[in-house]
Amino acid sequence: MKTTVNTSLLTKNKINQLTPDNNLQLTDYLEVVKAFARLTYQSVYVIDYAQMKFEYVSPNPLFLSGYTAQEVLELGYEFYFNNVPESDLKLLTLINETGFDFFAKLPESQRKNYSITYDFNLIKKDGKPVLINHKLTPLFLTDDGRIWKAMCLVAISNNQNAGNAIIDKQGSDEVWKLNLENGIWGKVLKPKLNERELEVLRLYAQGLTINQIADKIFVAPDTVKYYRRRIFDSFNVGNIVEALSYAVNNKII
């Protein structure tokens, strides 16, 4: 049975016309995207807002809900309407509308420096939901500054619930977090670790144990545990796996 697509998710960034200069940006760019997809564990999508479709979907089975990459490419946004719970579709509508409103208020020269990240549930092939994280950033803009094409990275979320919508600017410690109650983006600062905490986190990322880290940085194991607790508190996470995931997703290590 064919699903009727709710186009409310697509209206905020409708592209009505492209110019020849717009198309000059496209020379072989998908080859770069494909090369990047081969290097990352994450799934990669390219969205074309002029045609309201996916232009590229990497063949990562973890995020395809049992479909092939070609099938998802052909389904386009219908893939989400078929495989995202209704409550999360409403959440995506809110993030879409407020995200494009935020973007429209930015200086055009700065718009490519911003990215948005958020979490929602995707129904797997076995019918069970998995919480995934989307990161989306502009690839190309139209002459009037709208997002024409965007790249999206998909990974397993390090959070417990859907939402967690954040916009950040490359090279800045400032981020904007979406209040889901009132739909307003509020400015916050990224959590910062001191040099010792960063060192401990990087050693954990290398697979070292508490005792090995203690030997490496010439401290007692209890001191390593102290630094680990400070890291957990800074990231608001409960274990080292979540801490490492948070640090990678937020470009801290």
mmCIF file of C-alpha atoms in Angstrom:
data_model
loop_
_atom_site.group_PDB
_atom_site.id
_atom_site.type_symbol
_atom_site.label_atom_id
_atom_site.label_comp_id
_atom_site.label_asym_id
_atom_site.label_seq_id
_atom_site.Cartn_x
_atom_site.Cartn_y
_atom_site.Cartn_z
ATOM 1 C CA MET A 1 0.000 0.000 0.000
ATOM 2 C CA LYS A 2 1.427 3.367 -1.010
ATOM 3 C CA THR A 3 1.930 5.869 1.780
ATOM 4 C CA THR A 4 0.681 9.436 1.405
ATOM 5 C CA VAL A 5 3.575 11.730 2.200
ATOM 6 C CA ASN A 6 2.900 14.538 4.658
ATOM 7 C CA THR A 7 4.651 17.453 2.966
ATOM 8 C CA SER A 8 4.656 19.600 6.104
ATOM 9 C CA LEU A 9 8.212 18.408 6.696
ATOM 10 C CA LEU A 10 9.301 19.804 3.351
ATOM 11 C CA THR A 11 7.772 23.274 3.140
ATOM 12 C CA LYS A 12 10.222 25.510 4.988
ATOM 13 C CA ASN A 13 13.001 25.292 2.421
ATOM 14 C CA LYS A 14 11.115 24.940 -0.866
ATOM 15 C CA ILE A 15 13.352 25.671 -3.873
ATOM 16 C CA ASN A 16 11.355 26.996 -6.826
ATOM 17 C CA GLN A 17 14.035 27.951 -9.325
ATOM 18 C CA LEU A 18 17.731 27.318 -9.947
ATOM 19 C CA THR A 19 20.084 29.345 -12.099
ATOM 20 C CA PRO A 20 22.887 28.119 -14.406
ATOM 21 C CA ASP A 21 25.408 29.447 -11.874
ATOM 22 C CA ASN A 22 23.904 27.158 -9.236
ATOM 23 C CA ASN A 23 24.592 24.108 -11.407
ATOM 24 C CA LEU A 24 28.241 25.096 -11.888
ATOM 25 C CA GLN A 25 28.821 24.064 -8.263
ATOM 26 C CA LEU A 26 28.085 20.413 -8.971
ATOM 27 C CA THR A 27 31.099 19.189 -10.934
ATOM 28 C CA ASP A 28 31.893 15.659 -9.675
ATOM 29 C CA TYR A 29 30.955 16.521 -6.100
ATOM 30 C CA LEU A 30 29.131 13.204 -5.551
ATOM 31 C CA GLU A 31 32.419 11.373 -6.096
ATOM 32 C CA VAL A 32 33.774 13.208 -3.057
ATOM 33 C CA VAL A 33 30.686 12.247 -1.048
ATOM 34 C CA LYS A 34 31.049 8.601 -2.038
ATOM 35 C CA ALA A 35 34.719 8.602 -1.068
ATOM 36 C CA PHE A 36 33.851 10.070 2.321
ATOM 37 C CA ALA A 37 31.148 7.418 2.807
ATOM 38 C CA ARG A 38 33.734 4.679 2.266
ATOM 39 C CA LEU A 39 35.846 6.115 5.084
ATOM 40 C CA THR A 40 33.236 6.506 7.819
ATOM 41 C CA TYR A 41 31.218 4.051 9.890
ATOM 42 C CA GLN A 42 28.326 6.497 9.678
ATOM 43 C CA SER A 43 25.639 6.456 7.027
ATOM 44 C CA VAL A 44 25.753 9.332 4.545
ATOM 45 C CA TYR A 45 22.816 10.975 2.773
ATOM 46 C CA VAL A 46 22.654 13.883 0.359
ATOM 47 C CA ILE A 47 19.344 15.762 0.243
ATOM 48 C CA ASP A 48 18.256 17.795 -2.796
ATOM 49 C CA TYR A 49 15.684 20.344 -1.640
ATOM 50 C CA ALA A 50 14.997 21.572 -5.169
ATOM 51 C CA GLN A 51 13.599 18.148 -6.097
ATOM 52 C CA MET A 52 12.657 17.088 -2.540
ATOM 53 C CA LYS A 53 14.547 13.802 -2.800
ATOM 54 C CA PHE A 54 17.665 11.974 -1.691
ATOM 55 C CA GLU A 55 20.473 12.356 -4.201
ATOM 56 C CA TYR A 56 22.799 9.859 -2.551
ATOM 57 C CA VAL A 57 22.389 7.162 0.138
ATOM 58 C CA SER A 58 25.405 5.180 1.301
ATOM 59 C CA PRO A 59 25.038 1.369 1.454
ATOM 60 C CA ASN A 60 25.214 1.117 5.253
ATOM 61 C CA PRO A 61 22.678 -1.574 6.256
ATOM 62 C CA LEU A 62 22.509 -0.470 9.884
ATOM 63 C CA PHE A 63 20.425 2.588 8.951
ATOM 64 C CA LEU A 64 18.344 1.280 6.053
ATOM 65 C CA SER A 65 15.601 -0.603 7.971
ATOM 66 C CA GLY A 66 15.979 -3.657 5.755
ATOM 67 C CA TYR A 67 15.886 -1.747 2.476
ATOM 68 C CA THR A 68 18.745 -1.466 0.003
ATOM 69 C CA ALA A 69 20.420 1.897 -0.479
ATOM 70 C CA GLN A 70 18.825 2.120 -3.930
ATOM 71 C CA GLU A 71 15.360 1.464 -2.496
ATOM 72 C CA VAL A 72 15.820 4.207 0.108
ATOM 73 C CA LEU A 73 17.100 6.510 -2.631
ATOM 74 C CA GLU A 74 13.921 5.895 -4.621
ATOM 75 C CA LEU A 75 11.637 6.236 -1.589
ATOM 76 C CA GLY A 76 13.131 9.560 -0.570
ATOM 77 C CA TYR A 77 11.274 11.194 2.301
ATOM 78 C CA GLU A 78 8.671 8.449 2.129
ATOM 79 C CA PHE A 79 11.296 6.227 3.768
ATOM 80 C CA TYR A 80 10.981 8.297 6.942
ATOM 81 C CA PHE A 81 7.194 8.387 6.873
ATOM 82 C CA ASN A 82 7.205 4.588 6.623
ATOM 83 C CA ASN A 83 9.875 3.936 9.248
ATOM 84 C CA VAL A 84 9.682 6.683 11.887
ATOM 85 C CA PRO A 85 7.102 6.569 14.729
ATOM 86 C CA GLU A 86 4.308 9.153 14.510
ATOM 87 C CA SER A 87 5.433 10.985 17.644
ATOM 88 C CA ASP A 88 8.925 11.389 16.220
ATOM 89 C CA LEU A 89 7.551 12.617 12.881
ATOM 90 C CA LYS A 90 5.894 15.469 14.794
ATOM 91 C CA LEU A 91 9.227 16.150 16.456
ATOM 92 C CA LEU A 92 10.974 16.234 13.064
ATOM 93 C CA THR A 93 8.380 18.709 11.813
ATOM 94 C CA LEU A 94 9.166 21.047 14.721
ATOM 95 C CA ILE A 95 12.922 20.719 14.221
ATOM 96 C CA ASN A 96 12.544 21.299 10.477
ATOM 97 C CA GLU A 97 10.432 24.429 10.850
ATOM 98 C CA THR A 98 12.440 26.053 13.639
ATOM 99 C CA GLY A 99 15.765 24.986 12.121
ATOM 100 C CA PHE A 100 15.112 26.646 8.773
ATOM 101 C CA ASP A 101 13.756 29.735 10.561
ATOM 102 C CA PHE A 102 17.041 29.928 12.512
ATOM 103 C CA PHE A 103 19.066 29.462 9.328
ATOM 104 C CA ALA A 104 17.149 32.189 7.459
ATOM 105 C CA LYS A 105 18.185 34.746 10.086
ATOM 106 C CA LEU A 106 21.912 34.072 9.667
ATOM 107 C CA PRO A 107 24.162 36.201 7.424
ATOM 108 C CA GLU A 108 24.305 34.458 4.042
ATOM 109 C CA SER A 109 28.102 34.450 4.073
ATOM 110 C CA GLN A 110 28.095 32.419 7.307
ATOM 111 C CA ARG A 111 25.369 29.875 6.580
ATOM 112 C CA LYS A 112 27.640 27.053 5.423
ATOM 113 C CA ASN A 113 29.453 27.175 8.778
ATOM 114 C CA TYR A 114 26.415 25.903 10.689
ATOM 115 C CA SER A 115 25.247 22.345 11.313
ATOM 116 C CA ILE A 116 22.244 20.870 13.062
ATOM 117 C CA THR A 117 22.104 17.608 15.001
ATOM 118 C CA TYR A 118 19.107 15.804 16.498
ATOM 119 C CA ASP A 119 17.897 12.350 17.559
ATOM 120 C CA PHE A 120 14.867 10.298 16.555
ATOM 121 C CA ASN A 121 13.778 6.679 16.419
ATOM 122 C CA LEU A 122 14.028 4.622 13.252
ATOM 123 C CA ILE A 123 12.153 1.323 13.010
ATOM 124 C CA LYS A 124 14.528 -1.522 12.161
ATOM 125 C CA LYS A 125 13.755 -4.492 9.916
ATOM 126 C CA ASP A 126 12.682 -6.544 12.974
ATOM 127 C CA GLY A 127 10.155 -3.864 13.956
ATOM 128 C CA LYS A 128 12.127 -2.562 16.920
ATOM 129 C CA PRO A 129 13.073 1.126 17.169
ATOM 130 C CA VAL A 130 16.671 2.312 17.364
ATOM 131 C CA LEU A 131 17.551 5.855 18.426
ATOM 132 C CA ILE A 132 19.717 7.448 15.764
ATOM 133 C CA ASN A 133 21.494 10.769 15.498
ATOM 134 C CA HIS A 134 21.293 12.970 12.418
ATOM 135 C CA LYS A 135 23.868 15.646 11.632
ATOM 136 C CA LEU A 136 23.049 17.891 8.701
ATOM 137 C CA THR A 137 25.050 20.702 7.096
ATOM 138 C CA PRO A 138 24.665 22.686 3.842
ATOM 139 C CA LEU A 139 26.549 21.587 0.735
ATOM 140 C CA PHE A 140 25.260 24.173 -1.733
ATOM 141 C CA LEU A 141 23.141 27.303 -1.429
ATOM 142 C CA THR A 142 20.924 28.955 -4.028
ATOM 143 C CA ASP A 143 21.506 32.530 -5.181
ATOM 144 C CA ASP A 144 19.053 33.766 -2.545
ATOM 145 C CA GLY A 145 20.853 31.868 0.235
ATOM 146 C CA ARG A 146 18.540 28.893 0.716
ATOM 147 C CA ILE A 147 19.916 25.413 1.343
ATOM 148 C CA TRP A 148 19.826 23.689 -2.020
ATOM 149 C CA LYS A 149 21.706 20.501 -1.149
ATOM 150 C CA ALA A 150 22.722 19.210 2.267
ATOM 151 C CA MET A 151 24.829 16.338 3.578
ATOM 152 C CA CYS A 152 23.514 14.263 6.463
ATOM 153 C CA LEU A 153 25.474 11.832 8.652
ATOM 154 C CA VAL A 154 23.600 9.181 10.606
ATOM 155 C CA ALA A 155 24.943 7.279 13.613
ATOM 156 C CA ILE A 156 23.651 5.567 16.728
ATOM 157 C CA SER A 157 22.679 8.244 19.258
ATOM 158 C CA ASN A 158 24.480 8.504 22.586
ATOM 159 C CA ASN A 159 21.290 9.887 24.185
ATOM 160 C CA GLN A 160 18.367 8.052 25.777
ATOM 161 C CA ASN A 161 15.441 9.897 24.166
ATOM 162 C CA ALA A 162 14.479 11.580 20.904
ATOM 163 C CA GLY A 163 14.966 15.318 20.432
ATOM 164 C CA ASN A 164 18.253 16.867 21.608
ATOM 165 C CA ALA A 165 18.245 19.308 18.695
ATOM 166 C CA ILE A 166 21.384 21.447 18.632
ATOM 167 C CA ILE A 167 22.822 23.901 16.106
ATOM 168 C CA ASP A 168 26.521 24.683 16.215
ATOM 169 C CA LYS A 169 28.891 26.910 14.289
ATOM 170 C CA GLN A 170 32.233 25.639 13.058
ATOM 171 C CA GLY A 171 35.117 27.102 15.043
ATOM 172 C CA SER A 172 32.922 28.389 17.852
ATOM 173 C CA ASP A 173 32.172 27.116 21.357
ATOM 174 C CA GLU A 174 28.663 28.517 21.148
ATOM 175 C CA VAL A 175 25.762 26.200 20.399
ATOM 176 C CA TRP A 176 22.016 26.701 20.267
ATOM 177 C CA LYS A 177 19.675 24.144 21.825
ATOM 178 C CA LEU A 178 16.013 23.830 20.875
ATOM 179 C CA ASN A 179 13.421 24.060 23.655
ATOM 180 C CA LEU A 180 10.815 21.539 22.534
ATOM 181 C CA GLU A 181 8.131 23.188 24.662
ATOM 182 C CA ASN A 182 8.236 26.646 23.074
ATOM 183 C CA GLY A 183 10.191 26.005 19.857
ATOM 184 C CA ILE A 184 12.868 28.575 20.742
ATOM 185 C CA TRP A 185 16.614 28.137 20.211
ATOM 186 C CA GLY A 186 18.604 29.123 23.301
ATOM 187 C CA LYS A 187 22.348 29.761 23.305
ATOM 188 C CA VAL A 188 24.525 27.536 25.501
ATOM 189 C CA LEU A 189 28.245 26.797 25.704
ATOM 190 C CA LYS A 190 29.856 23.496 24.806
ATOM 191 C CA PRO A 191 31.217 21.658 27.857
ATOM 192 C CA LYS A 192 34.988 22.069 28.159
ATOM 193 C CA LEU A 193 37.507 19.658 29.599
ATOM 194 C CA ASN A 194 40.881 20.652 30.984
ATOM 195 C CA GLU A 195 44.056 19.203 29.467
ATOM 196 C CA ARG A 196 44.316 16.349 31.982
ATOM 197 C CA GLU A 197 40.698 15.318 31.461
ATOM 198 C CA LEU A 198 41.200 15.375 27.693
ATOM 199 C CA GLU A 199 44.317 13.238 28.077
ATOM 200 C CA VAL A 200 42.431 10.669 30.162
ATOM 201 C CA LEU A 201 39.566 10.598 27.669
ATOM 202 C CA ARG A 202 41.928 10.080 24.727
ATOM 203 C CA LEU A 203 43.626 7.202 26.535
ATOM 204 C CA TYR A 204 40.252 5.607 27.169
ATOM 205 C CA ALA A 205 39.570 5.996 23.445
ATOM 206 C CA GLN A 206 42.758 3.985 22.804
ATOM 207 C CA GLY A 207 41.317 1.123 24.846
ATOM 208 C CA LEU A 208 43.492 1.507 27.953
ATOM 209 C CA THR A 209 42.249 0.398 31.358
ATOM 210 C CA ILE A 210 42.183 2.549 34.496
ATOM 211 C CA ASN A 211 45.447 1.026 35.731
ATOM 212 C CA GLN A 212 47.139 1.437 32.357
ATOM 213 C CA ILE A 213 46.050 5.082 32.180
ATOM 214 C CA ALA A 214 47.325 5.647 35.726
ATOM 215 C CA ASP A 215 50.731 4.232 34.758
ATOM 216 C CA LYS A 216 50.791 6.272 31.572
ATOM 217 C CA ILE A 217 50.194 9.640 33.256
ATOM 218 C CA PHE A 218 51.968 8.787 36.539
ATOM 219 C CA VAL A 219 48.998 9.056 38.902
ATOM 220 C CA ALA A 220 47.079 6.679 41.170
ATOM 221 C CA PRO A 221 44.107 4.722 39.731
ATOM 222 C CA ASP A 222 41.785 6.637 42.065
ATOM 223 C CA THR A 223 42.973 9.873 40.447
ATOM 224 C CA VAL A 224 42.003 8.502 37.032
ATOM 225 C CA LYS A 225 38.571 7.653 38.470
ATOM 226 C CA TYR A 226 38.314 11.230 39.750
ATOM 227 C CA TYR A 227 39.036 12.639 36.275
ATOM 228 C CA ARG A 228 36.592 10.173 34.759
ATOM 229 C CA ARG A 229 33.836 11.361 37.123
ATOM 230 C CA ARG A 230 34.527 14.979 36.183
ATOM 231 C CA ILE A 231 34.211 14.036 32.506
ATOM 232 C CA PHE A 232 30.886 12.289 33.162
ATOM 233 C CA ASP A 233 29.587 15.334 35.028
ATOM 234 C CA SER A 234 30.690 17.718 32.265
ATOM 235 C CA PHE A 235 28.981 15.655 29.556
ATOM 236 C CA ASN A 236 26.000 14.630 31.712
ATOM 237 C CA VAL A 237 26.563 10.936 30.908
ATOM 238 C CA GLY A 238 26.751 7.814 33.042
ATOM 239 C CA ASN A 239 29.596 5.729 31.648
ATOM 240 C CA ILE A 240 32.743 5.904 29.551
ATOM 241 C CA VAL A 241 31.064 4.550 26.408
ATOM 242 C CA GLU A 242 28.553 7.407 26.484
ATOM 243 C CA ALA A 243 31.341 9.871 27.259
ATOM 244 C CA LEU A 244 33.408 8.765 24.265
ATOM 245 C CA SER A 245 30.377 8.848 21.997
ATOM 246 C CA TYR A 246 29.495 12.346 23.200
ATOM 247 C CA ALA A 247 33.068 13.550 22.717
ATOM 248 C CA VAL A 248 33.253 12.201 19.157
ATOM 249 C CA ASN A 249 29.825 13.513 18.164
ATOM 250 C CA ASN A 250 30.620 16.962 19.541
ATOM 251 C CA LYS A 251 34.162 17.146 18.105
ATOM 252 C CA ILE A 252 35.813 17.284 21.526
ATOM 253 C CA ILE A 253 38.307 14.538 20.690
#
